[in-house]
Tab-separated table of C-alpha atoms and ligand atoms in Angstrom:
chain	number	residue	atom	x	y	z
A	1	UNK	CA	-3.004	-19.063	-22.889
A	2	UNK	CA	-2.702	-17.091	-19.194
A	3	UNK	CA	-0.059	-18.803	-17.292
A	4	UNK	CA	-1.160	-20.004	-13.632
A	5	UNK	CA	-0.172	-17.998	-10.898
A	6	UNK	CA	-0.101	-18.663	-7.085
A	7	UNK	CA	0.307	-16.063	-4.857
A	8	UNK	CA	0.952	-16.309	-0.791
A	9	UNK	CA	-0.374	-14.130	1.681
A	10	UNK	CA	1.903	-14.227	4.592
A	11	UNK	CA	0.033	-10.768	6.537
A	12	UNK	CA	1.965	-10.416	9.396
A	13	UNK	CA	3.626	-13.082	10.269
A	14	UNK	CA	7.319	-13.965	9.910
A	15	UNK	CA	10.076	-12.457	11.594
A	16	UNK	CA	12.984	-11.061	9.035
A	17	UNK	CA	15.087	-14.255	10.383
A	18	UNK	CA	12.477	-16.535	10.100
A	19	UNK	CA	10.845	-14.979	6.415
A	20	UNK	CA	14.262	-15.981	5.525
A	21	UNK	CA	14.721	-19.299	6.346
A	22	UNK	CA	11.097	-20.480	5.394
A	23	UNK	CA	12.054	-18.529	1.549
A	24	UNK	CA	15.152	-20.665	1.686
A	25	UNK	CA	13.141	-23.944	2.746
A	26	UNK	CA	10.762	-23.335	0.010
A	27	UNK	CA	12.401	-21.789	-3.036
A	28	UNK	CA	13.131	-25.053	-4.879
A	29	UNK	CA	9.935	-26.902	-3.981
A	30	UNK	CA	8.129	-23.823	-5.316
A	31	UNK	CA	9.972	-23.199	-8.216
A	32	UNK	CA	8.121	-24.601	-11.662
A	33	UNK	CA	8.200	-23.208	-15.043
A	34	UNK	CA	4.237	-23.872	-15.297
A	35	UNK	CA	3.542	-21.528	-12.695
A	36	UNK	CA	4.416	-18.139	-11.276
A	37	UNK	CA	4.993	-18.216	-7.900
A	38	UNK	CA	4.509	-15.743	-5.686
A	39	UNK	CA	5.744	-14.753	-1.796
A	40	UNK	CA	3.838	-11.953	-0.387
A	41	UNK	CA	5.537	-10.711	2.660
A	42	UNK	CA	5.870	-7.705	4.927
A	43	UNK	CA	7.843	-4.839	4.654
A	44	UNK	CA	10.906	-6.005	6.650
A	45	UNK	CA	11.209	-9.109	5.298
A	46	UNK	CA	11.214	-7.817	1.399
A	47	UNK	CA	14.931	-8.031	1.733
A	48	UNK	CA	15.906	-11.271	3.195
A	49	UNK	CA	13.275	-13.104	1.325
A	50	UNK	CA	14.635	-11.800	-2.116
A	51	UNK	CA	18.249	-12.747	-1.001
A	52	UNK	CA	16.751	-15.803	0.003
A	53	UNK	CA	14.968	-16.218	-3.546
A	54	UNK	CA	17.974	-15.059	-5.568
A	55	UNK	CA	18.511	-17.035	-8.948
A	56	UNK	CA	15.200	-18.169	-8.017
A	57	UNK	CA	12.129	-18.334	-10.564
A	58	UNK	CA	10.071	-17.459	-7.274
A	59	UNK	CA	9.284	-14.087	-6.731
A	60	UNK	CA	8.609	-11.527	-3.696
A	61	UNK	CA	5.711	-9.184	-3.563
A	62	UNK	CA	5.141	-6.582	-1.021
A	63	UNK	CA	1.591	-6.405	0.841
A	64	UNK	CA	0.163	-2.828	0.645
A	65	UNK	CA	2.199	0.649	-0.864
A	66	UNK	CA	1.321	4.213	-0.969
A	67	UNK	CA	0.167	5.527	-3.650
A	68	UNK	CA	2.525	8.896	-3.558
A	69	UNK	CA	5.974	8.733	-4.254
A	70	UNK	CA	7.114	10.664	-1.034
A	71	UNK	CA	5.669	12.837	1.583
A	72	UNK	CA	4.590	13.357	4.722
A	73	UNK	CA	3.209	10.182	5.260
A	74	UNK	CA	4.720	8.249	8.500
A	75	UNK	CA	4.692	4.924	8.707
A	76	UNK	CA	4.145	4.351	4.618
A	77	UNK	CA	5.781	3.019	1.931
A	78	UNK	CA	5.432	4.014	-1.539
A	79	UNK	CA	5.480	2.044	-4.874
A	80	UNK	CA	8.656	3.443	-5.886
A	81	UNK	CA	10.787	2.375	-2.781
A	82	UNK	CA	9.371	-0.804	-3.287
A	83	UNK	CA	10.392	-0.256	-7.317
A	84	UNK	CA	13.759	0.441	-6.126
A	85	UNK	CA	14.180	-2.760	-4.122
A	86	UNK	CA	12.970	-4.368	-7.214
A	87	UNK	CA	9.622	-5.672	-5.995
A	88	UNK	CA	7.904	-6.852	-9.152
A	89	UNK	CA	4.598	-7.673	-7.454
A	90	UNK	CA	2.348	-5.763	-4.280
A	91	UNK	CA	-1.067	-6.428	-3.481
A	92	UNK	CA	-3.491	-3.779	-3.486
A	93	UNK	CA	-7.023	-3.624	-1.696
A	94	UNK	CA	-7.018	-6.735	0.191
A	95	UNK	CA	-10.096	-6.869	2.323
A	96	UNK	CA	-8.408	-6.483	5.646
A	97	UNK	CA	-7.029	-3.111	4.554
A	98	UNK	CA	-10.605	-1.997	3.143
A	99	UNK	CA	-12.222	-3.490	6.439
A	100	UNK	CA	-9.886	-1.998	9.097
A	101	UNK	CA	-7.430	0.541	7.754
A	102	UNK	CA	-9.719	2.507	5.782
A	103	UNK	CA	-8.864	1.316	1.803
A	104	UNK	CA	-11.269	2.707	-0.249
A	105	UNK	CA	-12.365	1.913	-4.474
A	106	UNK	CA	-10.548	5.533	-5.009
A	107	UNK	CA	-7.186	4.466	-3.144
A	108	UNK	CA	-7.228	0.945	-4.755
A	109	UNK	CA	-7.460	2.590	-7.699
A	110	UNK	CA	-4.875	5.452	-7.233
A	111	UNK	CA	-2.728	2.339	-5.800
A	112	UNK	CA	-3.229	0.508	-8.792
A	113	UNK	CA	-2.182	3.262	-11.459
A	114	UNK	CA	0.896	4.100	-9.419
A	115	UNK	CA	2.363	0.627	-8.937
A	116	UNK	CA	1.932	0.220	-12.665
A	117	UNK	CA	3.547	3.752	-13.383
A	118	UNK	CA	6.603	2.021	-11.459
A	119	UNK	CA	6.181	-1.898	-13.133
A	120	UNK	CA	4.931	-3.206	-10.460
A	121	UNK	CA	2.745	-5.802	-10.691
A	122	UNK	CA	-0.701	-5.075	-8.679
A	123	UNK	CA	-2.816	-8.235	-7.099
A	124	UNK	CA	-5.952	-6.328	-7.157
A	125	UNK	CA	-8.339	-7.864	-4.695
A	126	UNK	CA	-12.086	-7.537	-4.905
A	127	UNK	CA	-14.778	-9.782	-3.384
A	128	UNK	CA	-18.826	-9.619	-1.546
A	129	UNK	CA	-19.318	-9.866	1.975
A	130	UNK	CA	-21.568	-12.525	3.314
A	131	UNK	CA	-24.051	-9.853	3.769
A	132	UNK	CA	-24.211	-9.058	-0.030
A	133	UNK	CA	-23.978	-12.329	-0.998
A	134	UNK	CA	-27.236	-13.311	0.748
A	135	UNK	CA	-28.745	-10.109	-0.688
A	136	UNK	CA	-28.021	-11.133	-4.234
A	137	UNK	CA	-25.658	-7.933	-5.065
A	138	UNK	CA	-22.438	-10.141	-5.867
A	139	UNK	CA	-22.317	-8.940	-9.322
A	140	UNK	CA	-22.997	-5.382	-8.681
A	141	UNK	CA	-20.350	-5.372	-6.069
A	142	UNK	CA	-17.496	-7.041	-7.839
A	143	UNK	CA	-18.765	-4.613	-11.317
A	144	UNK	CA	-18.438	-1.540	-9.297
A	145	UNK	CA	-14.957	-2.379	-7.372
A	146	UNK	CA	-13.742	-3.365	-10.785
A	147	UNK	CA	-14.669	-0.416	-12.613
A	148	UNK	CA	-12.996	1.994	-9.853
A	149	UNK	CA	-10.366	0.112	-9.733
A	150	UNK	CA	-9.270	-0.076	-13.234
A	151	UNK	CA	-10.562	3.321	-13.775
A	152	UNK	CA	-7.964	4.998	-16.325
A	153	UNK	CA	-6.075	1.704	-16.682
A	154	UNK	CA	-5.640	1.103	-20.627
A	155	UNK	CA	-6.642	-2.079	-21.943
A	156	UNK	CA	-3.066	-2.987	-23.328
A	157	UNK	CA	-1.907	-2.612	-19.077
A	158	UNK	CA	-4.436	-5.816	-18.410
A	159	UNK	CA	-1.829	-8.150	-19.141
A	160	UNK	CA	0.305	-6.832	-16.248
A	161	UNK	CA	-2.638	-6.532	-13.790
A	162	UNK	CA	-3.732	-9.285	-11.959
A	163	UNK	CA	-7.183	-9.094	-9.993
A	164	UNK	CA	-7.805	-12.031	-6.928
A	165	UNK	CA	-11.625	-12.570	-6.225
A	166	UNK	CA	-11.798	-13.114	-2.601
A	167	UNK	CA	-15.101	-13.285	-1.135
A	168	UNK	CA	-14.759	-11.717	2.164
A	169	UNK	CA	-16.876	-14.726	4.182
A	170	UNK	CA	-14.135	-17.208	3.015
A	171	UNK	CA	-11.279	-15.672	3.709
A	172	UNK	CA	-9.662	-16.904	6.832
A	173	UNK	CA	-12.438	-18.990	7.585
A	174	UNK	CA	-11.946	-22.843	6.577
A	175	UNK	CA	-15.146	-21.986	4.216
A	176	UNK	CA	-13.879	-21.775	0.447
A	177	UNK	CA	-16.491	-20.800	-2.347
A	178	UNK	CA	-17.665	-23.721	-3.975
A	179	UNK	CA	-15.845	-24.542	-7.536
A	180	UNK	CA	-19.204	-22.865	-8.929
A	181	UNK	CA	-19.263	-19.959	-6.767
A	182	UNK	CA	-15.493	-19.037	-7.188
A	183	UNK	CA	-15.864	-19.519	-10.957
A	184	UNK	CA	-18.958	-17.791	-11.699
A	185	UNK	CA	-17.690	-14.874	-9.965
A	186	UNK	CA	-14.186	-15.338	-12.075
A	187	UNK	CA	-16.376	-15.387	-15.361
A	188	UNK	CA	-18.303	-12.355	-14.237
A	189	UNK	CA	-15.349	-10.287	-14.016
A	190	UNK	CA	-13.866	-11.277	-16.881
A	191	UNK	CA	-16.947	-10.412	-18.657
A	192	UNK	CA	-17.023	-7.203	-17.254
A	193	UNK	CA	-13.311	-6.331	-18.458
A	194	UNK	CA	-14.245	-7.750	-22.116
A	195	UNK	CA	-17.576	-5.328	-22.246
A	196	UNK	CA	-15.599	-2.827	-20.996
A	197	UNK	CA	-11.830	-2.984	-22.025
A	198	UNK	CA	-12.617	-5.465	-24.765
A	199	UNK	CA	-11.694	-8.834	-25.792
A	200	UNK	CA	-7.791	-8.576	-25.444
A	201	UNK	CA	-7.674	-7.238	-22.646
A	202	UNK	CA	-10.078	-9.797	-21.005
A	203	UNK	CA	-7.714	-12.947	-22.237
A	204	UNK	CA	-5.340	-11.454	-21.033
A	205	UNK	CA	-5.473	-10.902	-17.803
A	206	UNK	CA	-5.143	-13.080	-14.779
A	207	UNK	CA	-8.003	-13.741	-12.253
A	208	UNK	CA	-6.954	-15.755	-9.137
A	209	UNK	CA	-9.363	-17.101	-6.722
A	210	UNK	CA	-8.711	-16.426	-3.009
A	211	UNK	CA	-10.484	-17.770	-0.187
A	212	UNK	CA	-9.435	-20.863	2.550
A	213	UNK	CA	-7.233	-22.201	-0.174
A	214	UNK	CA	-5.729	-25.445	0.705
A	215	UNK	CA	-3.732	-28.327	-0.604
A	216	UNK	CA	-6.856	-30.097	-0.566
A	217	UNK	CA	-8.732	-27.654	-2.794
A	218	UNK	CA	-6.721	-26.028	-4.449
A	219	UNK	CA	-6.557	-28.392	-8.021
A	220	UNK	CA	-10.150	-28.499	-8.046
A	221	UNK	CA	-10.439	-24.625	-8.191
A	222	UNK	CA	-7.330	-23.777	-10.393
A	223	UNK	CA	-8.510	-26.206	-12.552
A	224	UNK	CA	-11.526	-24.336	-13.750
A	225	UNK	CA	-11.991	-22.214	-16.778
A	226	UNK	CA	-11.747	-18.472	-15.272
A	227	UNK	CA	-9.786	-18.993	-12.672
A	228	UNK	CA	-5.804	-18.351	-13.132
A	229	UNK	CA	-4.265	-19.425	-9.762
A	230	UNK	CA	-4.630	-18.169	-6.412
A	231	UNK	CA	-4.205	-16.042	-3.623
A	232	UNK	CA	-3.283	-17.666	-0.452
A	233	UNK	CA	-3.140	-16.936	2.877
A	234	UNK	CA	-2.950	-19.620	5.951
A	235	UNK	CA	-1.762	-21.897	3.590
A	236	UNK	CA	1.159	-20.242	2.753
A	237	UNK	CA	2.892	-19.881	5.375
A	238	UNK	CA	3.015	-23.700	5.798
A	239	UNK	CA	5.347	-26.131	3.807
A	240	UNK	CA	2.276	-27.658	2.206
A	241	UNK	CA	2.152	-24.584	0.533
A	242	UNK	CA	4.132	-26.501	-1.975
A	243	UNK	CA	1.463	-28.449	-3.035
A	244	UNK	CA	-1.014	-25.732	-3.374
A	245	UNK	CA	1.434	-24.139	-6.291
A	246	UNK	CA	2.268	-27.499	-7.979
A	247	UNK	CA	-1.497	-27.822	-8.536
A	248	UNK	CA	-1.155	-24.937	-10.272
A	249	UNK	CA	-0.286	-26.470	-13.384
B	1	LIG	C1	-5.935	-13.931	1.972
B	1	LIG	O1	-5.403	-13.483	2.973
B	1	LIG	O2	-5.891	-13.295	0.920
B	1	LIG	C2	-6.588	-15.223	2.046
B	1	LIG	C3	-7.217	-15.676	0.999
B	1	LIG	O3	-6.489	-15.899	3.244
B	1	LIG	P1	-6.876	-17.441	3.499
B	1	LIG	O4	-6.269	-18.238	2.390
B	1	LIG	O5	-6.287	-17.762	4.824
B	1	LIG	O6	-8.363	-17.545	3.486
């Protein structure tokens, strides 16, 4: 039994100040024993949101890290700082770092085997563009970003991996995948991790759908079969967000 998660998104918006007193707002509307909830935050904010979530079953994650531990490398931050802090989740490969800051399969997957060389939890985030979509090559798309991804990762790390499907085309858009379309794709990866990592390891780990999640769709698509939770973006940075983990359950 794979408990729910719900992850939010917040990209870049917050100041520390205000990261802090929406964490504070929210921490014991989003806290629930059914479901692990998740605040996904920038850099700055790490700090005050975890103060703000201390004692808390909530939990922070950071948005992107390196995947070296140090170096010349201005302007990053690397899996263990954020291991240091105590930063049990990050997400890795979301499409807006493949699409405009040059993330490729091999840095998602570097990314991936460094956060969980530090116990990190990595949100690994896969999904078609509308483009491929129309072209039929979903399932040759999400195959080959899941095999690179995972490449080296041993089936008994699954359970601490957690991969979001986020089509690209709903994403920001108002236009989730239909309950079929977002648990298809769920099904297809997690067939793809039993034929290749076997049967364990495909139980095991989470797949969360991500894609113009709302409090209005969100039971619907958490409800089905493959799909473990969510990754959330616009809707998390708004109180409703509340209702989009409590549907979790
Ligand atoms: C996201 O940023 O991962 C996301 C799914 O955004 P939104 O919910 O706004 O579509």
């Amino acid at each position: 039994m794979r408990k729910k998660l719900v992850a939010g998104n917040w990209k870049m918006h917050f100041t520390p100040p205000a990261a802090r007193k929406f964490a504070e707002e929210m921490k014991t509307k989003l806290c629930t024993p059914d479901v692990d909830a998740v605040l996904c935050v920038p850099y700055v904010s790490l700090q005050s949101v975890m103060d703000a979530l201390a004692g808390s079953l909530v939990k922070v994650g950071a948005q992107n890290m390196h995947y070296m531990d140090e170096g010349a490398y201005t302007g990053e931050i690397s899996g263990e700082m954020l291991a240091s802090m105590g930063v049990p989740y990050v997400i890795i490969g979301h499409s807006e770092r493949r699409e405009r800051f040059g993330e490729t399969d091999t840095t998602v997957n570097l990314k991936t085997l460094k956060a969980l060389q530090h116990k990190i939890t990595p949100i690994v985030c896969v999904g078609e563009s509308q483009r491929q979509r129309r072209e039929k090559r979903t399932a040759a798309v999400l195959r080959k970003q899941i095999t690179f991804a995972l490449d080296e990762v041993r089936p008994s790390e699954m359970a601490k991996i957690v991969i979001a499907y986020e089509p690209i085309w709903a994403i920001g858009t108002g236009e989730a995948a239909t309950l079929e379309q977002a648990e298809e794709a769920c099904e297809m990866i997690r067939e793809h991790i039993m034929d290749n990592m076997g049967e364990k390891a495909a139980q095991t780990v989470r797949i969360l759908y991500g894609g113009s999640v709302t409090p209005e769709n969100a039971s619907a698509l958490f409800a089905m079969p493959n799909i473990d939770g969510g990754l959330v973006g616009g809707a998390s940075v708004k109180p409703s967000f509340e209702q989009v983990v409590r549907y979790g359950k």
